[in-house]
């Protein structure tokens, strides 16, 4: 079974073809990604209108390249999947319309994918893990803990009450004059910094409900930066290291609470999984490995190339749904908001 996946929810135009062979082995046959970072860097964040236009200009050649890399023709796929949300509505519409057109021309089934489900199921593509598992989903727009019980079956245990983790990294980077995107910039600076120089708060730590809050931490960094300004290179590195250390502690503490909540809900996880763009942060991975070891579970994270938005995760989610008969018709709409735990009712 082979499925084409298209992803255009934010600032990457991506297309991929993923297969499951007769042996049961999952393979990524192609995974083409065109980043728009350079187009948005001057603005310090993604500009929706620029993103949508860039998707329109790039989508056809990215899809063609995905077929060429896989050595396939459109008629040889078994299904077409596209991220239908959540995301920037203009970009989502580009990928969704393109996928519908390919499905109509080839006569293949169409599958509308929740972008977050793509992240949630990536560990099954890369590591073939079994349900159920606990997922820490961390990205620029989302920070959630979910019990992943099956395809389309998600129990949200906790979420952020203010900033997402990736959003906090971006805001700290902008505050300190670091280039966009903020996550990699802060992590890079933190490598040469002292994580113990500044004592920042660990919001929500110790609370039984596994929710997150990062607004207070972000404010604490701003207040210290203003107090010691003008900032030297050493100050910036130490601020980044101390901020990142606080984030790692918060994520580990909240995920520990998530493991308890997961088991209290009657779900015995087989693994601890981290996914989303922020999952590329090595210090966060290291902290979660320590927690997983403490809990007696394997910790699974996608390879770096599959942490950010990509077509392979959409194609895989489409393949998982297609083999369960969960397909959509051409009335599927683009959705700027689409909570992952609503999917079971929609399946």
Tab-separated table of C-alpha atoms in Angstrom:
chain	number	residue	atom	x	y	z
A	1	UNK	CA	0.000	0.000	0.000
A	2	UNK	CA	1.392	3.405	-1.009
A	3	UNK	CA	0.023	6.811	-0.050
A	4	UNK	CA	0.917	10.344	-1.114
A	5	UNK	CA	0.874	12.901	1.707
A	6	UNK	CA	0.758	16.694	1.342
A	7	UNK	CA	1.518	19.162	4.147
A	8	UNK	CA	0.986	22.954	3.842
A	9	UNK	CA	-0.341	24.013	7.261
A	10	UNK	CA	2.354	26.578	8.064
A	11	UNK	CA	5.690	27.493	6.472
A	12	UNK	CA	6.812	24.247	4.830
A	13	UNK	CA	5.521	23.025	1.485
A	14	UNK	CA	5.943	19.261	1.692
A	15	UNK	CA	4.969	16.097	-0.137
A	16	UNK	CA	5.973	12.493	0.473
A	17	UNK	CA	5.126	8.939	-0.491
A	18	UNK	CA	5.107	6.269	2.216
A	19	UNK	CA	4.515	2.548	1.779
A	20	UNK	CA	3.879	-0.593	3.757
A	21	UNK	CA	5.433	-3.589	2.046
A	22	UNK	CA	3.997	-7.118	2.036
A	23	UNK	CA	6.466	-7.952	4.809
A	24	UNK	CA	4.812	-5.281	6.955
A	25	UNK	CA	7.841	-2.982	6.769
A	26	UNK	CA	7.081	0.743	6.538
A	27	UNK	CA	9.184	2.766	4.101
A	28	UNK	CA	9.519	6.426	3.215
A	29	UNK	CA	9.908	6.367	-0.568
A	30	UNK	CA	10.242	10.142	-0.846
A	31	UNK	CA	9.990	13.124	1.475
A	32	UNK	CA	10.313	16.516	-0.205
A	33	UNK	CA	10.249	19.675	1.932
A	34	UNK	CA	10.615	23.296	0.857
A	35	UNK	CA	11.094	25.602	3.839
A	36	UNK	CA	9.967	29.228	3.825
A	37	UNK	CA	12.207	30.305	6.735
A	38	UNK	CA	14.126	32.819	4.612
A	39	UNK	CA	10.897	34.486	3.448
A	40	UNK	CA	9.647	35.010	7.020
A	41	UNK	CA	12.912	35.662	8.880
A	42	UNK	CA	12.788	39.428	8.367
A	43	UNK	CA	9.422	39.539	10.155
A	44	UNK	CA	10.482	37.381	13.125
A	45	UNK	CA	7.628	34.948	12.493
A	46	UNK	CA	5.337	33.468	9.854
A	47	UNK	CA	3.277	35.923	7.784
A	48	UNK	CA	0.136	34.010	6.674
A	49	UNK	CA	-0.321	35.818	3.343
A	50	UNK	CA	3.302	35.262	2.325
A	51	UNK	CA	3.075	31.609	3.368
A	52	UNK	CA	-0.076	30.966	1.327
A	53	UNK	CA	1.381	32.535	-1.824
A	54	UNK	CA	4.586	30.551	-1.430
A	55	UNK	CA	2.599	27.304	-1.137
A	56	UNK	CA	0.700	28.094	-4.345
A	57	UNK	CA	3.954	28.742	-6.201
A	58	UNK	CA	5.730	25.612	-4.939
A	59	UNK	CA	3.133	22.871	-4.471
A	60	UNK	CA	3.075	21.442	-8.002
A	61	UNK	CA	6.827	21.013	-8.319
A	62	UNK	CA	7.162	19.592	-4.788
A	63	UNK	CA	4.498	16.948	-5.512
A	64	UNK	CA	6.127	16.121	-8.857
A	65	UNK	CA	9.495	15.800	-7.133
A	66	UNK	CA	7.978	13.401	-4.577
A	67	UNK	CA	6.799	11.118	-7.384
A	68	UNK	CA	10.133	11.377	-9.216
A	69	UNK	CA	12.177	10.551	-6.100
A	70	UNK	CA	9.927	7.559	-5.369
A	71	UNK	CA	10.177	6.417	-8.984
A	72	UNK	CA	6.395	6.270	-9.249
A	73	UNK	CA	3.533	7.577	-11.359
A	74	UNK	CA	0.386	9.095	-9.808
A	75	UNK	CA	-1.601	6.099	-11.039
A	76	UNK	CA	0.506	3.790	-8.846
A	77	UNK	CA	-0.534	5.207	-5.477
A	78	UNK	CA	-3.354	3.727	-3.403
A	79	UNK	CA	-4.510	6.910	-1.687
A	80	UNK	CA	-3.981	10.650	-1.368
A	81	UNK	CA	-3.764	12.348	2.044
A	82	UNK	CA	-3.517	16.019	2.909
A	83	UNK	CA	-3.327	17.967	6.143
A	84	UNK	CA	-6.749	19.612	6.479
A	85	UNK	CA	-5.839	21.488	9.680
A	86	UNK	CA	-5.188	22.826	12.175
A	87	UNK	CA	-3.063	25.559	10.657
A	88	UNK	CA	-3.040	28.756	8.630
A	89	UNK	CA	-6.211	28.550	6.597
A	90	UNK	CA	-4.738	29.898	3.345
A	91	UNK	CA	-1.946	27.356	3.307
A	92	UNK	CA	-4.177	24.473	4.383
A	93	UNK	CA	-6.503	25.187	1.446
A	94	UNK	CA	-3.611	24.934	-1.033
A	95	UNK	CA	-2.599	21.431	0.036
A	96	UNK	CA	-6.164	20.231	0.499
A	97	UNK	CA	-7.261	21.391	-2.959
A	98	UNK	CA	-4.202	19.869	-4.609
A	99	UNK	CA	-4.756	16.515	-2.913
A	100	UNK	CA	-8.430	16.440	-3.880
A	101	UNK	CA	-7.524	17.159	-7.512
A	102	UNK	CA	-4.988	14.305	-7.586
A	103	UNK	CA	-7.501	11.946	-5.962
A	104	UNK	CA	-10.171	12.859	-8.515
A	105	UNK	CA	-7.845	12.462	-11.502
A	106	UNK	CA	-6.408	9.121	-10.319
A	107	UNK	CA	-9.651	7.765	-8.883
A	108	UNK	CA	-7.917	7.021	-5.592
A	109	UNK	CA	-9.385	7.486	-2.088
A	110	UNK	CA	-8.867	10.851	-0.397
A	111	UNK	CA	-8.012	11.166	3.307
A	112	UNK	CA	-8.211	14.465	5.219
A	113	UNK	CA	-5.600	14.369	7.994
A	114	UNK	CA	-5.420	16.257	11.248
A	115	UNK	CA	-1.889	17.691	11.201
A	116	UNK	CA	-1.472	16.775	14.893
A	117	UNK	CA	-2.393	13.161	14.166
A	118	UNK	CA	0.490	13.129	11.702
A	119	UNK	CA	2.866	14.014	14.546
A	120	UNK	CA	1.102	11.609	16.910
A	121	UNK	CA	1.534	8.571	14.639
A	122	UNK	CA	5.068	9.245	13.347
A	123	UNK	CA	6.587	6.953	16.007
A	124	UNK	CA	4.685	4.041	14.465
A	125	UNK	CA	6.242	4.826	11.081
A	126	UNK	CA	9.789	5.059	12.422
A	127	UNK	CA	9.755	2.594	15.340
A	128	UNK	CA	6.683	0.375	14.772
A	129	UNK	CA	5.507	0.868	18.361
A	130	UNK	CA	2.263	-0.595	19.645
A	131	UNK	CA	-0.756	1.225	21.039
A	132	UNK	CA	-1.352	2.631	23.587
A	133	UNK	CA	1.407	5.136	24.353
A	134	UNK	CA	1.798	8.485	26.088
A	135	UNK	CA	2.546	11.340	23.697
A	136	UNK	CA	4.143	14.659	24.577
A	137	UNK	CA	3.322	16.844	21.581
A	138	UNK	CA	5.464	19.983	21.575
A	139	UNK	CA	5.551	22.472	18.719
A	140	UNK	CA	5.281	26.164	17.924
A	141	UNK	CA	1.529	26.151	18.421
A	142	UNK	CA	0.802	23.135	20.627
A	143	UNK	CA	1.893	21.650	23.938
A	144	UNK	CA	-0.203	18.652	24.937
A	145	UNK	CA	-0.022	15.316	26.724
A	146	UNK	CA	-2.202	12.654	25.127
A	147	UNK	CA	-2.885	8.980	25.623
A	148	UNK	CA	-2.734	7.565	22.093
A	149	UNK	CA	-5.026	4.538	22.251
A	150	UNK	CA	-5.408	3.944	18.522
A	151	UNK	CA	-5.817	5.645	15.162
A	152	UNK	CA	-8.334	8.435	15.762
A	153	UNK	CA	-8.529	7.585	19.471
A	154	UNK	CA	-6.835	10.241	21.617
A	155	UNK	CA	-7.389	11.138	25.253
A	156	UNK	CA	-6.080	14.597	26.095
A	157	UNK	CA	-4.613	14.557	29.590
A	158	UNK	CA	-3.099	18.037	29.749
A	159	UNK	CA	-2.384	21.121	27.675
A	160	UNK	CA	-0.877	24.575	27.976
A	161	UNK	CA	-2.975	27.307	29.574
A	162	UNK	CA	-0.986	30.037	27.799
A	163	UNK	CA	2.107	29.760	25.564
A	164	UNK	CA	3.140	26.653	23.658
A	165	UNK	CA	6.743	25.572	24.211
A	166	UNK	CA	7.843	26.480	20.696
A	167	UNK	CA	6.109	29.834	20.994
A	168	UNK	CA	8.016	30.530	24.228
A	169	UNK	CA	11.335	29.695	22.555
A	170	UNK	CA	10.505	32.028	19.660
A	171	UNK	CA	9.570	34.882	21.987
A	172	UNK	CA	12.713	34.484	24.090
A	173	UNK	CA	14.846	34.461	20.933
A	174	UNK	CA	13.203	37.635	19.654
A	175	UNK	CA	13.609	39.272	23.083
A	176	UNK	CA	17.347	38.501	23.056
A	177	UNK	CA	17.897	39.559	19.440
A	178	UNK	CA	18.453	36.035	18.122
A	179	UNK	CA	17.446	35.010	14.589
A	180	UNK	CA	14.209	33.261	13.631
A	181	UNK	CA	13.320	30.420	14.123
A	182	UNK	CA	13.844	30.826	17.838
A	183	UNK	CA	14.087	27.218	19.010
A	184	UNK	CA	17.335	26.304	17.232
A	185	UNK	CA	18.819	29.739	18.025
A	186	UNK	CA	18.170	29.445	21.759
A	187	UNK	CA	19.452	25.856	21.847
A	188	UNK	CA	22.615	26.878	19.997
A	189	UNK	CA	23.334	29.754	22.393
A	190	UNK	CA	22.565	27.576	25.410
A	191	UNK	CA	25.362	25.148	24.551
A	192	UNK	CA	27.969	27.704	25.659
A	193	UNK	CA	25.934	29.122	28.557
A	194	UNK	CA	25.680	28.462	32.284
A	195	UNK	CA	22.264	26.893	33.075
A	196	UNK	CA	22.658	27.685	36.780
A	197	UNK	CA	23.479	31.395	36.546
A	198	UNK	CA	19.832	32.515	36.654
A	199	UNK	CA	17.232	30.846	38.831
A	200	UNK	CA	14.018	30.888	36.817
A	201	UNK	CA	10.650	29.495	37.975
A	202	UNK	CA	9.304	26.062	37.011
A	203	UNK	CA	5.588	26.881	36.525
A	204	UNK	CA	2.971	24.251	37.492
A	205	UNK	CA	5.624	21.862	38.829
A	206	UNK	CA	4.257	19.364	41.318
A	207	UNK	CA	0.606	19.854	40.404
A	208	UNK	CA	-1.363	16.633	39.866
A	209	UNK	CA	-3.140	17.743	36.676
A	210	UNK	CA	-0.600	17.593	33.836
A	211	UNK	CA	-1.174	21.062	32.385
A	212	UNK	CA	1.549	23.491	31.334
A	213	UNK	CA	2.189	27.207	31.755
A	214	UNK	CA	5.144	29.073	30.255
A	215	UNK	CA	4.024	32.695	30.309
A	216	UNK	CA	5.452	33.329	33.800
A	217	UNK	CA	8.798	31.790	32.848
A	218	UNK	CA	8.970	33.970	29.756
A	219	UNK	CA	8.214	37.057	31.873
A	220	UNK	CA	10.932	36.102	34.377
A	221	UNK	CA	13.506	35.944	31.585
A	222	UNK	CA	12.407	39.346	30.282
A	223	UNK	CA	12.680	40.963	33.712
A	224	UNK	CA	16.204	39.633	34.259
A	225	UNK	CA	17.271	40.652	30.749
A	226	UNK	CA	15.977	44.185	31.341
A	227	UNK	CA	17.698	44.387	34.719
A	228	UNK	CA	21.166	43.438	33.438
A	229	UNK	CA	20.958	45.239	30.061
A	230	UNK	CA	22.901	45.971	27.934
A	231	UNK	CA	23.460	42.256	27.362
A	232	UNK	CA	26.859	40.797	26.560
A	233	UNK	CA	27.275	37.634	24.498
A	234	UNK	CA	27.888	35.779	27.778
A	235	UNK	CA	24.660	37.158	29.253
A	236	UNK	CA	22.665	35.968	26.222
A	237	UNK	CA	24.207	32.482	26.370
A	238	UNK	CA	23.543	32.185	30.118
A	239	UNK	CA	19.966	33.438	29.763
A	240	UNK	CA	19.313	30.881	27.024
A	241	UNK	CA	20.884	28.053	29.012
A	242	UNK	CA	18.974	28.931	32.191
A	243	UNK	CA	15.690	29.302	30.285
A	244	UNK	CA	16.183	25.999	28.459
A	245	UNK	CA	17.021	24.197	31.720
A	246	UNK	CA	13.783	25.493	33.224
A	247	UNK	CA	11.792	24.319	30.185
A	248	UNK	CA	13.330	20.841	30.398
A	249	UNK	CA	12.473	20.598	34.097
A	250	UNK	CA	8.901	21.723	33.434
A	251	UNK	CA	8.391	19.244	30.582
A	252	UNK	CA	9.822	16.358	32.589
A	253	UNK	CA	7.706	17.188	35.655
A	254	UNK	CA	4.514	17.642	33.643
A	255	UNK	CA	5.144	14.444	31.653
A	256	UNK	CA	5.683	12.547	34.909
A	257	UNK	CA	2.249	13.817	35.979
A	258	UNK	CA	0.952	12.742	32.570
A	259	UNK	CA	2.174	9.186	33.122
A	260	UNK	CA	0.258	9.074	36.404
A	261	UNK	CA	-2.871	10.518	34.758
A	262	UNK	CA	-2.559	8.049	31.894
A	263	UNK	CA	-2.543	5.071	34.245
A	264	UNK	CA	-5.338	6.536	36.372
A	265	UNK	CA	-7.413	6.683	33.177
A	266	UNK	CA	-6.903	2.945	32.744
A	267	UNK	CA	-4.315	3.247	29.979
A	268	UNK	CA	-1.056	1.323	30.445
A	269	UNK	CA	1.414	2.913	28.006
A	270	UNK	CA	3.903	0.798	26.096
A	271	UNK	CA	6.171	3.794	25.419
A	272	UNK	CA	6.788	7.463	26.085
A	273	UNK	CA	6.781	9.367	22.797
A	274	UNK	CA	7.777	12.967	22.079
A	275	UNK	CA	6.864	14.548	18.745
A	276	UNK	CA	6.563	17.949	17.096
A	277	UNK	CA	9.127	20.552	16.102
A	278	UNK	CA	10.414	21.119	19.653
A	279	UNK	CA	11.182	17.385	19.918
A	280	UNK	CA	14.361	18.196	17.966
A	281	UNK	CA	15.805	19.874	21.086
A	282	UNK	CA	18.487	17.531	22.417
A	283	UNK	CA	18.287	18.658	26.047
A	284	UNK	CA	14.535	18.021	26.074
A	285	UNK	CA	15.143	14.562	24.618
A	286	UNK	CA	17.781	13.834	27.251
A	287	UNK	CA	15.424	14.836	30.063
A	288	UNK	CA	12.660	12.632	28.716
A	289	UNK	CA	15.043	9.671	28.331
A	290	UNK	CA	15.847	9.968	32.034
A	291	UNK	CA	12.137	10.077	32.884
A	292	UNK	CA	11.355	7.087	30.656
A	293	UNK	CA	14.142	5.086	32.287
A	294	UNK	CA	12.737	5.986	35.699
A	295	UNK	CA	9.297	4.797	34.547
A	296	UNK	CA	10.618	1.597	32.965
A	297	UNK	CA	9.483	2.589	29.467
A	298	UNK	CA	11.265	3.109	26.140
A	299	UNK	CA	11.450	6.742	25.000
A	300	UNK	CA	10.745	7.178	21.304
A	301	UNK	CA	11.415	10.352	19.310
A	302	UNK	CA	11.340	10.790	15.536
A	303	UNK	CA	14.611	11.389	13.701
A	304	UNK	CA	15.396	15.098	13.434
A	305	UNK	CA	14.173	15.281	9.830
A	306	UNK	CA	10.698	14.152	10.905
A	307	UNK	CA	10.284	16.406	13.963
A	308	UNK	CA	9.184	19.458	12.010
A	309	UNK	CA	6.291	19.566	9.570
A	310	UNK	CA	6.739	17.080	6.719
A	311	UNK	CA	4.780	15.139	4.156
A	312	UNK	CA	5.846	11.698	5.392
A	313	UNK	CA	3.889	12.043	8.630
A	314	UNK	CA	0.767	13.031	6.666
A	315	UNK	CA	1.223	10.158	4.224
A	316	UNK	CA	1.685	7.706	7.119
A	317	UNK	CA	-1.399	8.951	8.973
A	318	UNK	CA	-3.268	8.599	5.681
A	319	UNK	CA	-1.998	5.052	5.256
A	320	UNK	CA	-2.997	4.124	8.819
A	321	UNK	CA	-6.498	5.474	8.177
A	322	UNK	CA	-6.808	3.997	4.685
A	323	UNK	CA	-6.138	0.442	5.839
A	324	UNK	CA	-8.907	0.873	8.430
A	325	UNK	CA	-11.302	2.131	5.751
A	326	UNK	CA	-11.370	5.664	7.205
A	327	UNK	CA	-11.547	7.786	4.057
A	328	UNK	CA	-13.170	11.136	3.270
A	329	UNK	CA	-15.166	12.627	0.440
A	330	UNK	CA	-14.579	15.853	-1.469
A	331	UNK	CA	-16.646	17.885	0.999
A	332	UNK	CA	-13.845	17.772	3.610
A	333	UNK	CA	-13.030	21.360	4.587
A	334	UNK	CA	-9.922	23.213	5.706
A	335	UNK	CA	-9.963	23.735	9.474
A	336	UNK	CA	-7.808	26.382	11.172
A	337	UNK	CA	-8.688	24.795	14.536
A	338	UNK	CA	-9.141	21.052	14.978
A	339	UNK	CA	-8.520	19.517	18.418
A	340	UNK	CA	-6.929	16.098	18.138
A	341	UNK	CA	-9.205	14.554	20.752
A	342	UNK	CA	-12.242	15.291	18.538
A	343	UNK	CA	-11.103	12.782	15.939
A	344	UNK	CA	-12.759	9.680	17.379
A	345	UNK	CA	-16.235	11.115	16.819
A	346	UNK	CA	-15.275	12.048	13.258
A	347	UNK	CA	-13.804	8.668	12.328
